[in-house]
Amino acid sequence: MSTIYLDSNATTAACQEALTVLRDLSPLPLNPSSTHQLGRAASSFFRGALEGFSSFLANRPEDILITSSATEAINTYLWHLSQTQPLGRIISCVTEHAAVLKPLERLQKLGWKVELMRVDTQGHIDLTQLEKELKQGDVRLLVFMAANNETGVLHPIEALAELAMRYDTKLLVDAVAAVGKYPIQHIPGVTAMALSAHKFHGPAGVGILSHQPNMRLHPWIVGGGQQLGKRSGTLNIVNVFAAWIALQSYQEKAPQIFQYLLEIRDYFETQLIQRLGAKVNGGGERAPNVSNLYFPGVDGEALLIQLDQAGVMASHGSACQAGAMELSHVLLAMHGRERTSASVRFSFSRFNTKQEIEEAVQIIAKAVQDQAGS
Ligand code: PLP
């Protein structure tokens, strides 16, 4: 049975360019701390990757920190904040990823006041409300994701960055579900931004924290003093370099990729809306690679199993919670339990063919009709 992978917001397959790097460089013992020839080669791969990431993000190589994941990048920044700022308020949102919500819970235990904004049924925050909160003062940090990983809904990062500058607060952006899907680069007023290579066809195990100049990042992991002392530990240089090559291969075709993803997503949604009365979860501007669909009257859990058996891989929402089969906190924040439990997330990549999308539509339509008939 052939399979169709529509779960690219969980993780993506490495692209050809990244695979070539992994194949060619993996046999080499590359440690940039060594001073011999191979150590110098490792340093130059690392430097190349840092320069690449920084040119993509319009930042400087010294303001890029490589971590093991976006989760670590976010934790690192939040730790830095907690060590360098007096206790105060942090404003974030109920629909953020656990990689943000859990470390924020930890800061709360350390005495920070964490406030999570609600969203409307479209998944949007109220900027007027946010400004009222900022006017009350004492807000040290805003944390918002650029695109929601479950619905694709975009937060207005430029407007948030303006508010952050106006009210002299910091802004951490989780850009994991945005990079590689639609154009997002450095935005003035963003203090730090987290990315994850396995979401843009790079290898797993590489996170990127891009931060404002001269931040003097307080290290979360201490030890041998690698990366200018900002994060100790020997990096997997091969994976880091492959991550940059993956991002470069996206960057070269970014406008075409955006158009292609929009085209397949719109076709997919139109078909399922017309045939099954499906409804899209999330409104306004959305990342072009996600379709979170509500199938009225359907058991979403059972539908996922039916689809898996028919070769279509999709998910409920956040991959990190999939094992627990919890209802999505993102959809619950927008809708009730009925709609949440009857919804499935399909997430596409540039490597999904139009034929796959067409076949997936047929399989989904049949599975939903089978449920209705049973
Ligand atoms: N933020 C978002 C929006 C995500 O979707 C994910 C992973 O699913 C993360 C953060 C965590 O990224 P990583 O897997 O690199 O830790």
Short mmCIF file of N, CA and C in Angstrom, two decimals, residues 148-215:
data_model
loop_
_atom_site.label_atom_id
_atom_site.label_comp_id
_atom_site.label_asym_id
_atom_site.label_seq_id
_atom_site.Cartn_x
_atom_site.Cartn_y
_atom_site.Cartn_z
N ASN A 148 0.40 29.26 14.00
CA ASN A 148 0.02 28.17 14.89
C ASN A 148 0.26 26.83 14.19
N ASN A 149 0.89 25.93 14.90
CA ASN A 149 1.24 24.63 14.30
C ASN A 149 0.02 23.76 14.05
N GLU A 150 -1.09 24.03 14.73
CA GLU A 150 -2.27 23.18 14.55
C GLU A 150 -3.25 23.73 13.52
N THR A 151 -3.34 25.05 13.45
CA THR A 151 -4.32 25.65 12.53
C THR A 151 -3.67 26.48 11.43
N GLY A 152 -2.42 26.84 11.61
CA GLY A 152 -1.76 27.72 10.64
C GLY A 152 -2.08 29.19 10.87
N VAL A 153 -2.99 29.51 11.80
CA VAL A 153 -3.38 30.91 12.03
C VAL A 153 -2.16 31.75 12.40
N LEU A 154 -2.04 32.92 11.74
CA LEU A 154 -0.88 33.78 11.99
C LEU A 154 -1.19 34.80 13.09
N HIS A 155 -0.26 34.97 13.99
CA HIS A 155 -0.35 36.11 14.91
C HIS A 155 0.24 37.31 14.17
N PRO A 156 -0.25 38.51 14.46
CA PRO A 156 0.26 39.71 13.76
C PRO A 156 1.60 40.13 14.34
N ILE A 157 2.65 39.44 13.93
CA ILE A 157 3.96 39.65 14.57
C ILE A 157 4.46 41.09 14.40
N GLU A 158 4.18 41.69 13.22
CA GLU A 158 4.68 43.07 13.04
C GLU A 158 4.00 44.02 14.02
N ALA A 159 2.69 43.84 14.18
CA ALA A 159 1.96 44.70 15.12
C ALA A 159 2.42 44.43 16.55
N LEU A 160 2.68 43.17 16.87
CA LEU A 160 3.16 42.83 18.21
C LEU A 160 4.54 43.45 18.46
N ALA A 161 5.37 43.42 17.42
CA ALA A 161 6.72 43.99 17.55
C ALA A 161 6.65 45.50 17.76
N GLU A 162 5.71 46.14 17.08
CA GLU A 162 5.54 47.60 17.28
C GLU A 162 5.11 47.89 18.71
N LEU A 163 4.16 47.09 19.19
CA LEU A 163 3.71 47.28 20.58
C LEU A 163 4.86 47.06 21.56
N ALA A 164 5.65 46.01 21.27
CA ALA A 164 6.78 45.70 22.16
C ALA A 164 7.73 46.89 22.22
N MET A 165 7.97 47.51 21.06
CA MET A 165 8.90 48.66 21.05
C MET A 165 8.26 49.85 21.76
N ARG A 166 6.95 50.07 21.48
CA ARG A 166 6.29 51.24 22.06
C ARG A 166 6.27 51.16 23.59
N TYR A 167 6.05 49.95 24.10
CA TYR A 167 5.93 49.80 25.56
C TYR A 167 7.22 49.25 26.18
N ASP A 168 8.29 49.30 25.39
CA ASP A 168 9.61 48.95 25.89
C ASP A 168 9.64 47.59 26.58
N THR A 169 9.09 46.60 25.87
CA THR A 169 9.16 45.24 26.40
C THR A 169 9.80 44.33 25.36
N LYS A 170 10.05 43.11 25.73
CA LYS A 170 10.72 42.19 24.81
C LYS A 170 9.70 41.29 24.15
N LEU A 171 10.07 40.76 22.99
CA LEU A 171 9.15 39.88 22.26
C LEU A 171 9.90 38.64 21.78
N LEU A 172 9.46 37.49 22.28
CA LEU A 172 10.01 36.20 21.81
C LEU A 172 9.01 35.60 20.83
N VAL A 173 9.50 35.24 19.64
CA VAL A 173 8.63 34.68 18.61
C VAL A 173 9.00 33.23 18.36
N ASP A 174 8.03 32.34 18.49
CA ASP A 174 8.20 30.94 18.11
C ASP A 174 7.83 30.85 16.63
N ALA A 175 8.87 30.76 15.79
CA ALA A 175 8.64 30.78 14.33
C ALA A 175 8.71 29.38 13.73
N VAL A 176 8.57 28.36 14.58
CA VAL A 176 8.76 26.97 14.13
C VAL A 176 7.79 26.59 13.01
N ALA A 177 6.53 26.98 13.15
CA ALA A 177 5.54 26.55 12.16
C ALA A 177 5.42 27.54 11.01
N ALA A 178 6.32 28.52 10.99
CA ALA A 178 6.26 29.54 9.94
C ALA A 178 7.39 29.38 8.93
N VAL A 179 8.59 29.16 9.44
CA VAL A 179 9.77 29.15 8.55
C VAL A 179 9.71 27.95 7.61
N GLY A 180 9.89 28.22 6.34
CA GLY A 180 9.84 27.17 5.33
C GLY A 180 8.46 27.07 4.68
N LYS A 181 7.53 27.87 5.20
CA LYS A 181 6.16 27.81 4.68
C LYS A 181 5.77 29.12 4.00
N TYR A 182 6.13 30.22 4.62
CA TYR A 182 5.83 31.52 4.03
C TYR A 182 6.93 32.48 4.44
N PRO A 183 7.08 33.59 3.72
CA PRO A 183 8.23 34.47 4.00
C PRO A 183 8.13 35.09 5.39
N ILE A 184 9.08 34.78 6.24
CA ILE A 184 9.18 35.45 7.54
C ILE A 184 10.66 35.61 7.84
N GLN A 185 11.05 36.83 8.09
CA GLN A 185 12.46 37.06 8.39
C GLN A 185 12.55 37.93 9.60
N HIS A 186 13.63 38.63 9.72
CA HIS A 186 13.83 39.46 10.90
C HIS A 186 12.82 40.62 10.89
N ILE A 187 12.22 40.88 12.02
CA ILE A 187 11.29 42.00 12.13
C ILE A 187 11.80 42.89 13.27
N PRO A 188 12.03 44.20 13.00
CA PRO A 188 12.51 45.06 14.08
C PRO A 188 11.54 45.00 15.26
N GLY A 189 12.08 44.92 16.46
CA GLY A 189 11.21 44.84 17.65
C GLY A 189 11.09 43.42 18.17
N VAL A 190 11.48 42.44 17.34
CA VAL A 190 11.49 41.05 17.83
C VAL A 190 12.82 40.84 18.56
N THR A 191 12.74 40.44 19.81
CA THR A 191 13.96 40.29 20.61
C THR A 191 14.65 38.97 20.29
N ALA A 192 13.85 37.93 20.13
CA ALA A 192 14.44 36.61 19.84
C ALA A 192 13.41 35.77 19.10
N MET A 193 13.95 34.85 18.29
CA MET A 193 13.09 34.03 17.45
C MET A 193 13.62 32.60 17.45
N ALA A 194 12.72 31.62 17.59
CA ALA A 194 13.14 30.22 17.61
C ALA A 194 12.69 29.49 16.36
N LEU A 195 13.61 28.66 15.82
CA LEU A 195 13.32 27.87 14.61
C LEU A 195 13.73 26.42 14.87
N SER A 196 13.19 25.52 14.06
CA SER A 196 13.54 24.10 14.22
C SER A 196 13.77 23.46 12.85
N ALA A 197 14.97 22.88 12.67
CA ALA A 197 15.34 22.39 11.33
C ALA A 197 14.47 21.24 10.83
N HIS A 198 13.98 20.42 11.76
CA HIS A 198 13.23 19.26 11.26
C HIS A 198 11.84 19.64 10.73
N LYS A 199 11.49 20.93 10.88
CA LYS A 199 10.22 21.39 10.32
C LYS A 199 10.41 21.99 8.93
N PHE A 200 11.67 22.20 8.51
CA PHE A 200 11.87 22.74 7.16
C PHE A 200 12.78 21.83 6.32
N HIS A 201 12.56 20.53 6.48
CA HIS A 201 13.27 19.52 5.68
C HIS A 201 14.76 19.45 5.98
N GLY A 202 15.12 19.84 7.18
CA GLY A 202 16.47 19.59 7.68
C GLY A 202 16.41 18.42 8.65
N PRO A 203 17.55 18.06 9.23
CA PRO A 203 17.54 16.93 10.18
C PRO A 203 16.96 17.34 11.53
N ALA A 204 16.48 16.36 12.28
CA ALA A 204 16.04 16.62 13.65
C ALA A 204 17.29 16.88 14.50
N GLY A 205 17.11 17.54 15.63
CA GLY A 205 18.23 17.75 16.55
C GLY A 205 18.93 19.08 16.34
N VAL A 206 18.34 19.98 15.55
CA VAL A 206 18.95 21.32 15.37
C VAL A 206 17.88 22.39 15.59
N GLY A 207 18.08 23.17 16.62
CA GLY A 207 17.22 24.33 16.85
C GLY A 207 18.05 25.58 16.67
N ILE A 208 17.38 26.70 16.40
CA ILE A 208 18.10 27.95 16.17
C ILE A 208 17.43 29.05 16.99
N LEU A 209 18.23 29.77 17.74
CA LEU A 209 17.72 30.95 18.44
C LEU A 209 18.43 32.16 17.86
N SER A 210 17.65 33.01 17.22
CA SER A 210 18.21 34.24 16.66
C SER A 210 17.82 35.36 17.61
N HIS A 211 18.81 36.14 18.05
CA HIS A 211 18.46 37.16 19.04
C HIS A 211 19.04 38.52 18.69
N GLN A 212 18.56 39.53 19.38
CA GLN A 212 19.03 40.89 19.12
C GLN A 212 20.52 41.02 19.44
N PRO A 213 21.19 41.97 18.78
CA PRO A 213 22.63 42.13 19.01
C PRO A 213 22.95 42.46 20.47
N ASN A 214 24.14 42.11 20.86
CA ASN A 214 24.67 42.48 22.18
C ASN A 214 23.80 42.02 23.34
N MET A 215 23.17 40.86 23.18
CA MET A 215 22.26 40.43 24.24
C MET A 215 23.00 39.84 25.44
#
